[in-house]
XYZ file of N, CA, C and O in Angstrom:
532
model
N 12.710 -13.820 9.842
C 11.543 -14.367 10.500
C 10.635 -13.250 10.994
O 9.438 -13.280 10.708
N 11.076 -12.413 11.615
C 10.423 -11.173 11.971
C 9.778 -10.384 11.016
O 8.780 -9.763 11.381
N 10.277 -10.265 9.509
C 9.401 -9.543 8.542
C 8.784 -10.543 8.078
O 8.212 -10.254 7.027
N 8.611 -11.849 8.472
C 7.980 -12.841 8.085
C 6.343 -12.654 8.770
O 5.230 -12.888 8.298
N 6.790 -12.137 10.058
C 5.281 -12.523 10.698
C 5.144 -10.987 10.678
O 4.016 -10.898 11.164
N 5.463 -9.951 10.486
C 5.287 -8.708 9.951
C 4.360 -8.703 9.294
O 3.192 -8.458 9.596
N 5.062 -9.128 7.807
C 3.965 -9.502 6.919
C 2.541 -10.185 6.776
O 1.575 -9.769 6.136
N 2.658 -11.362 7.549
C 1.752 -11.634 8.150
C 0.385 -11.766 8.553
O -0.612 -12.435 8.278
N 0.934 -10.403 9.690
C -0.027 -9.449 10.474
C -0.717 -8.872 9.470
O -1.934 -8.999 9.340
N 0.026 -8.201 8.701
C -0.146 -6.653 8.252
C -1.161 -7.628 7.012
O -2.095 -6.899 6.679
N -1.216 -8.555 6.511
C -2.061 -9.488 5.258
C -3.617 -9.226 6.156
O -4.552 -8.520 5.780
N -3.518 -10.112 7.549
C -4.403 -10.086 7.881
C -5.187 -8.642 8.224
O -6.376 -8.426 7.993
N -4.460 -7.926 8.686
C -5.483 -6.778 9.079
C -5.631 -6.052 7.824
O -6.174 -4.978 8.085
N -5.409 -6.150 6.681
C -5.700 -6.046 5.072
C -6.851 -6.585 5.346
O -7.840 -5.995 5.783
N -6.728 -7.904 5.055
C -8.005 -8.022 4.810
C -9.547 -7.906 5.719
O -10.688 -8.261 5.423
N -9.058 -7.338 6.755
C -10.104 -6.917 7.849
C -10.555 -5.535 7.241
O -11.737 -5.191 7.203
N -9.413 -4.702 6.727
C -9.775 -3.583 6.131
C -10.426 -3.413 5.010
O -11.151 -2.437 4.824
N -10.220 -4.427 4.066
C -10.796 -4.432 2.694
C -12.355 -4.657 2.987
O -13.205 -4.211 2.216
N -12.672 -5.353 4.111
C -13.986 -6.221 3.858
C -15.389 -4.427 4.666
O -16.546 -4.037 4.510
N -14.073 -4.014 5.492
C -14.727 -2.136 6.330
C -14.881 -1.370 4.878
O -15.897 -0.804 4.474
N -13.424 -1.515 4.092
C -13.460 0.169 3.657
C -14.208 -0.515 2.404
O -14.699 0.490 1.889
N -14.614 -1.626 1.568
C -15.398 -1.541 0.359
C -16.684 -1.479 0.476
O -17.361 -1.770 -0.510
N -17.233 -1.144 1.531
C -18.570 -0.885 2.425
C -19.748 0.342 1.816
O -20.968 0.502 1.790
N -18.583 1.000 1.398
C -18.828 3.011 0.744
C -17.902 3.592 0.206
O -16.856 2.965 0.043
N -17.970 4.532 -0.097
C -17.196 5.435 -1.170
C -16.371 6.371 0.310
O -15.268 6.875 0.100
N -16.934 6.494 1.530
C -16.059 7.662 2.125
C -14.505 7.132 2.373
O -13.960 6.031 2.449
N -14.188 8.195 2.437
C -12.736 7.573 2.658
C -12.738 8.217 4.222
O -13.053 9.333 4.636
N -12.215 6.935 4.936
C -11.460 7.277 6.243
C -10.237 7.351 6.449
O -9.886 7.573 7.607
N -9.239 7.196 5.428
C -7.597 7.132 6.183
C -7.180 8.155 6.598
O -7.857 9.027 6.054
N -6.350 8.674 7.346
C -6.044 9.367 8.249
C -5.309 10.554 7.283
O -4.815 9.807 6.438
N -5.029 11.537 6.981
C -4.428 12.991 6.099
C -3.088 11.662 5.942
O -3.113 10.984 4.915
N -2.185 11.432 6.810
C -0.604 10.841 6.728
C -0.705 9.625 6.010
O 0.280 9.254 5.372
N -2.003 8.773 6.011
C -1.580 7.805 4.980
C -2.644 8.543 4.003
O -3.552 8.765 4.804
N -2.841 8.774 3.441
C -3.228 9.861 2.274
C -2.093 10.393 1.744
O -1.965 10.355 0.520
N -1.409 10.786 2.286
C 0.277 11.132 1.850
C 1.090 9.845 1.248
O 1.583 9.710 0.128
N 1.075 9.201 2.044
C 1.811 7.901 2.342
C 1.518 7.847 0.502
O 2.138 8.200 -0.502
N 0.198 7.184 0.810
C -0.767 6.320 -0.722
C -0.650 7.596 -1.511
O -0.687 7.013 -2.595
N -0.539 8.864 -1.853
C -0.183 9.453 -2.881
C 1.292 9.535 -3.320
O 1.640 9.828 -4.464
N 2.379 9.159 -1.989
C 3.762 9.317 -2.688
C 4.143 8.083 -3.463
O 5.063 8.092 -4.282
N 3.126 6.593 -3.076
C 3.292 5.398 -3.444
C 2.918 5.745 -4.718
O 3.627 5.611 -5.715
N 1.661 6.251 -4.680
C 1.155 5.966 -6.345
C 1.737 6.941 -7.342
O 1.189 6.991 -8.443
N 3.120 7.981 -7.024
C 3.480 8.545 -7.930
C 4.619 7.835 -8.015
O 4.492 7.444 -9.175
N 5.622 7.386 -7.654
C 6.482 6.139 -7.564
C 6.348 4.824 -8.128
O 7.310 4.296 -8.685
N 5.198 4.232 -8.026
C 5.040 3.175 -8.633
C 4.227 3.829 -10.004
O 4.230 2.877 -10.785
N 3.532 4.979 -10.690
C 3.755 5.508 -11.997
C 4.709 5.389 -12.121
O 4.951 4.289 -12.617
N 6.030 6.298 -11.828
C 6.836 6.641 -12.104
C 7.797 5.034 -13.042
O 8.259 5.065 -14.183
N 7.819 4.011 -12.215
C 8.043 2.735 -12.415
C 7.525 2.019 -13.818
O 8.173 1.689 -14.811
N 5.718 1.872 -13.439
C 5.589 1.413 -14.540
C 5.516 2.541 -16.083
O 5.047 2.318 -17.199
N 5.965 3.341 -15.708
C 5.910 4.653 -16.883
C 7.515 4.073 -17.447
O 7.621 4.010 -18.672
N 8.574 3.714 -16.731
C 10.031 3.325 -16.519
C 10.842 4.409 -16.540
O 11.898 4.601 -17.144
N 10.191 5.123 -15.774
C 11.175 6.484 -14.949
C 11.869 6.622 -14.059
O 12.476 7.663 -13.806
N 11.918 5.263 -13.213
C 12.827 5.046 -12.357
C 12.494 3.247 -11.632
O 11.539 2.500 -11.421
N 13.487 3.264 -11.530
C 14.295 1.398 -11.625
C 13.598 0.662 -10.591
O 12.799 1.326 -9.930
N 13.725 -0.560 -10.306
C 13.540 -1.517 -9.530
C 14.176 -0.641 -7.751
O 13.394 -0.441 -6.821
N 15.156 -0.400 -7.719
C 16.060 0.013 -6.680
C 15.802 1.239 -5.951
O 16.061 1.573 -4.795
N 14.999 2.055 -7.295
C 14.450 3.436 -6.486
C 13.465 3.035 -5.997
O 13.417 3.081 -4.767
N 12.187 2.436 -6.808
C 10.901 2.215 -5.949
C 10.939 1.233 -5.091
O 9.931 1.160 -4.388
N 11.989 0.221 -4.848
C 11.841 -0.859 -3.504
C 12.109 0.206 -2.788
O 11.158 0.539 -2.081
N 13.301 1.052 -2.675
C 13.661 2.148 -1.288
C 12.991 2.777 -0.987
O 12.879 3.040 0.210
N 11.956 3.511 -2.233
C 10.916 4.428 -1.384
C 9.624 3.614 -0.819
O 9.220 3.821 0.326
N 8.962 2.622 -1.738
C 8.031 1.847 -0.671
C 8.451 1.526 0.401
O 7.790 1.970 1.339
N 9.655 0.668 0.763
C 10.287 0.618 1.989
C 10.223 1.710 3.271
O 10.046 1.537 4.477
N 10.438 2.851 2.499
C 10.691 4.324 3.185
C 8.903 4.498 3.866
O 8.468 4.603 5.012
N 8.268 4.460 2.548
C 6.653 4.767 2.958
C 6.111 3.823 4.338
O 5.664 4.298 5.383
N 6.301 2.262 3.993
C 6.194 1.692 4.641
C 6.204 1.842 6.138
O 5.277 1.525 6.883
N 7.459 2.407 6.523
C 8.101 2.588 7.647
C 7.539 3.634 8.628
O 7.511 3.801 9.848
N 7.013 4.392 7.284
C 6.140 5.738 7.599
C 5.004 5.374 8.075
O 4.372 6.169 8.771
N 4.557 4.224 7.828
C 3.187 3.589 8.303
C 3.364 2.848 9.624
O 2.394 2.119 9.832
N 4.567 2.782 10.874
C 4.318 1.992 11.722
C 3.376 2.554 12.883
O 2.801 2.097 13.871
N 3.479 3.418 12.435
C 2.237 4.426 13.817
C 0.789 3.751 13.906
O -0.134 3.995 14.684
N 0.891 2.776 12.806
C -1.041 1.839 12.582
C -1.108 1.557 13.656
O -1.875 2.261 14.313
N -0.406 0.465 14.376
C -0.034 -0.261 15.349
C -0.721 0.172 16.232
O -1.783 -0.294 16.643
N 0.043 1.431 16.716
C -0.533 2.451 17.937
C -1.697 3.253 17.964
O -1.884 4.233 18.685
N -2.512 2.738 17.076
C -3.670 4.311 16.522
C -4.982 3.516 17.592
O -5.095 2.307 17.797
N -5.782 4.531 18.096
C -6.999 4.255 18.990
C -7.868 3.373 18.084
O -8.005 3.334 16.861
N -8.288 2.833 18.872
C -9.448 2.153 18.103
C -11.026 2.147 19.262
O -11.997 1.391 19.302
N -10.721 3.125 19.912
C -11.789 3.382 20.704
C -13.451 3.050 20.161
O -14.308 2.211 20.440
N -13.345 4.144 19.295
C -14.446 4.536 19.005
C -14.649 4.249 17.174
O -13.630 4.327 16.489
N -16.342 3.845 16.316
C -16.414 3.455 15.468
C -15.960 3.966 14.348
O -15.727 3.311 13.332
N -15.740 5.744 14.546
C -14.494 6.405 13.550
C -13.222 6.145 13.820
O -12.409 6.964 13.392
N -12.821 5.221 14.417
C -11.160 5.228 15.019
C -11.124 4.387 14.360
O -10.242 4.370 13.501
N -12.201 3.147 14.471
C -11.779 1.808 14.156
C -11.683 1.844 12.404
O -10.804 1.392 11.671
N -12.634 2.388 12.154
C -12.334 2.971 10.626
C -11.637 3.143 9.685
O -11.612 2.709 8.533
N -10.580 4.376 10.736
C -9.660 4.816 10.407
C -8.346 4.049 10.323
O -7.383 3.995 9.558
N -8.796 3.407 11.605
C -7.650 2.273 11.859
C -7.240 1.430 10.837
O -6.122 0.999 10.556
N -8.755 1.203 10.128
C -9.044 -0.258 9.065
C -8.353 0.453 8.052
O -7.225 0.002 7.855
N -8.712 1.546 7.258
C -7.885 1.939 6.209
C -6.591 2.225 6.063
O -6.003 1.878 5.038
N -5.983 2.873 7.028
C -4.526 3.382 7.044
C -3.673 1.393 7.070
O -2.719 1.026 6.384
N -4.288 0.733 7.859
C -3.636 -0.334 8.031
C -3.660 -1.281 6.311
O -2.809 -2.030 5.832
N -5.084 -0.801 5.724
C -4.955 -1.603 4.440
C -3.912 -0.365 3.450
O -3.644 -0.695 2.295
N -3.553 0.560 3.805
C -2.672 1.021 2.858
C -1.226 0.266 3.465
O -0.515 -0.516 2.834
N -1.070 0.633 4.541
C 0.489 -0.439 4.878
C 0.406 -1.728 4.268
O 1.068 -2.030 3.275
N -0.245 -2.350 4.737
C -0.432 -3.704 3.994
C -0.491 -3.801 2.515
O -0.196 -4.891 2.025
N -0.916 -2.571 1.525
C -0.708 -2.916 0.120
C 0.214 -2.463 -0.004
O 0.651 -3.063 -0.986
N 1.061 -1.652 0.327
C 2.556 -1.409 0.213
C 3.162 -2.467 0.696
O 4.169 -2.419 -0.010
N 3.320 -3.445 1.408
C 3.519 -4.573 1.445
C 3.859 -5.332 0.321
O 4.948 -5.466 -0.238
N 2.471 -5.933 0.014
C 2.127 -6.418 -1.319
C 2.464 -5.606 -2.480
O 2.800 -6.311 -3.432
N 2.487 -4.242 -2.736
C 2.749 -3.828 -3.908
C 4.473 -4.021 -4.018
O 5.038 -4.059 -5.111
N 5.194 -4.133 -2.726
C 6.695 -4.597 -2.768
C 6.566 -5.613 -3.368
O 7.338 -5.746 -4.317
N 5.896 -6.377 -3.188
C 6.242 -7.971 -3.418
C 5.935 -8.215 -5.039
O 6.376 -8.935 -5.934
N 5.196 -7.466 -4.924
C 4.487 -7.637 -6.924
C 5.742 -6.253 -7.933
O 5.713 -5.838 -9.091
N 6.418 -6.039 -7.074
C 7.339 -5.622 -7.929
C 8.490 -6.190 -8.113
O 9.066 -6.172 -9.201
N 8.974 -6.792 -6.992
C 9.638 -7.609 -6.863
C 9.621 -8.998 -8.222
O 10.389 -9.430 -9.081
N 8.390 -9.242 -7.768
C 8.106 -10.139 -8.700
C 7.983 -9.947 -10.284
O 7.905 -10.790 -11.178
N 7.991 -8.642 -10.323
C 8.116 -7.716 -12.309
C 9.492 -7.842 -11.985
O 10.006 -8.489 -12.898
N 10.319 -7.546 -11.152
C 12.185 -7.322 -11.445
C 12.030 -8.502 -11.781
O 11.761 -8.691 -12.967
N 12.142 -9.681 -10.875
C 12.385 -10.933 -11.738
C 11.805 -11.188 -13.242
O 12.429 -11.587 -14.225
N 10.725 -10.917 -13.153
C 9.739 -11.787 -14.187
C 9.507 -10.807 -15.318
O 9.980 -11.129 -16.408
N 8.927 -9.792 -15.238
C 8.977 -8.878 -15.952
C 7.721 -9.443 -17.485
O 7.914 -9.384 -18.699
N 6.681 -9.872 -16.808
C 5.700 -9.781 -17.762
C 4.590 -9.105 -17.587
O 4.497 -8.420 -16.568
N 3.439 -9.144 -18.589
C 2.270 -8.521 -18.322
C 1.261 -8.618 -17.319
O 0.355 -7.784 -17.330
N 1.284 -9.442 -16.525
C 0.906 -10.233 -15.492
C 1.333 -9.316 -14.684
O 0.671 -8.427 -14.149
N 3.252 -9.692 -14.532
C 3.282 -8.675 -13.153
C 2.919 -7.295 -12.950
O 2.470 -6.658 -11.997
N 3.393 -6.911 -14.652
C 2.958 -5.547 -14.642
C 1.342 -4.806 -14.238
O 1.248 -3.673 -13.765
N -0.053 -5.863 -14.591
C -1.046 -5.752 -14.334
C -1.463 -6.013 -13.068
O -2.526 -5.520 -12.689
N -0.360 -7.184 -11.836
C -0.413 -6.796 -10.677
C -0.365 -5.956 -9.910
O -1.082 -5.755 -8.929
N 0.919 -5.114 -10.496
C 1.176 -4.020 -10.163
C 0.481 -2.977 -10.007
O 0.670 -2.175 -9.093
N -0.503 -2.864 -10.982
C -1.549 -1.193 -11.607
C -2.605 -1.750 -10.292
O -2.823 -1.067 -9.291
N -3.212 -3.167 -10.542
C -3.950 -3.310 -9.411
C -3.749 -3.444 -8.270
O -4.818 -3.726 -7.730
N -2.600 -3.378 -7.261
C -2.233 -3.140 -6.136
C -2.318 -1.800 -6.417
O -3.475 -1.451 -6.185
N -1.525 -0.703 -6.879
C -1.723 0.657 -6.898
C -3.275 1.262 -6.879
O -3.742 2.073 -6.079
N -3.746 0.798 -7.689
C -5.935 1.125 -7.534
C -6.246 0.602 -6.616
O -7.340 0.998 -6.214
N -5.628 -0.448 -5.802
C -6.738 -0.525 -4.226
C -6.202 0.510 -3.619
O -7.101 1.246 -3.213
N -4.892 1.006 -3.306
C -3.987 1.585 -2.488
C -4.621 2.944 -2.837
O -4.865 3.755 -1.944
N -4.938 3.240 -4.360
C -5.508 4.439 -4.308
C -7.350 4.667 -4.031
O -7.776 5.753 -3.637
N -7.911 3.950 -4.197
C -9.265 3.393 -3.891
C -9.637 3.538 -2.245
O -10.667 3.960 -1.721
N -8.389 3.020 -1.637
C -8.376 3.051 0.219
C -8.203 4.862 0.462
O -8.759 5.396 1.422
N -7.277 5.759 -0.647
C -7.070 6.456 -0.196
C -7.783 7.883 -0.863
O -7.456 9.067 -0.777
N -8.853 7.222 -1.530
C -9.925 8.340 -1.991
C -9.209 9.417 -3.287
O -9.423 10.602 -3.543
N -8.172 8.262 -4.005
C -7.681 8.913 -4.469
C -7.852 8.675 -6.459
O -9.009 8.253 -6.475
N -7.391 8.705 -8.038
C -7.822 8.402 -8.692
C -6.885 6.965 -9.402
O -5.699 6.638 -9.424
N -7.949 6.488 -9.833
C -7.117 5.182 -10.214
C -6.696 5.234 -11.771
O -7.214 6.077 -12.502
N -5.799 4.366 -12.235
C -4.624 4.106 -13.148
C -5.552 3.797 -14.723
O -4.941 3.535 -15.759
């Protein structure tokens, strides 16, 4: 129940972020989720390339994830905070979702999921000023 409303949260302030960061090209996320969203998007290559399994990339998104609970706590003082706030929180949140759309290739394992997949990874890299798939 608790990663229930986790999830949730983290949908909604996605999409608070999506509607800030597709505004412009700058990127605001913070250097740590810049990290975060580059170790995701070599992991989930790594995946759909099939360099490593269902089991490695749930543990490391998981891992990244976790790396992201500091959103929570970040200032939102001021109109660069809130910014910042908005992006780092839409990268937690597509790691979220990019769990779930892999999840959904282990089971399913079609072109669909697989094309979910590339496009959760291009927002995640898109939020993080980084190049897409």
């Amino acid at each position: 129940m608790n990663k229930a409303k986790r999830i949730i949260s983290v949908l909604a302030i996605s999409f608070s972020a999506l509607m800030l960061c597709s505004c412009g090209s700058k990127v605001y996320a913070s250097s740590k989720a810049i990290s975060v969203a580059e170790q995701a998007i070599e992991i989930t290559d790594q995946y759909l390339d099939g360099d490593v399994d269902y089991d490695e990339i749930s543990d490391k998104l998981d891992e990244l994830h976790d790396e992201m609970d500091y959103v929570s706590d970040m200032p939102t003082d001021t109109s660069d905070e809130v910014k910042q706030h908005s992006a780092d929180a839409s990268i937690s949140s597509d790691l979220v979702i990019l769990s779930s759309k892999v999840l959904s290739d282990h089971f399913n394992g079609t072109n669909e999921t697989y094309d979910a997949i590339v496009e959760k990874r291009n927002d995640i890299a898109e939020t993080a000023g980084l190049d897409k798939r």
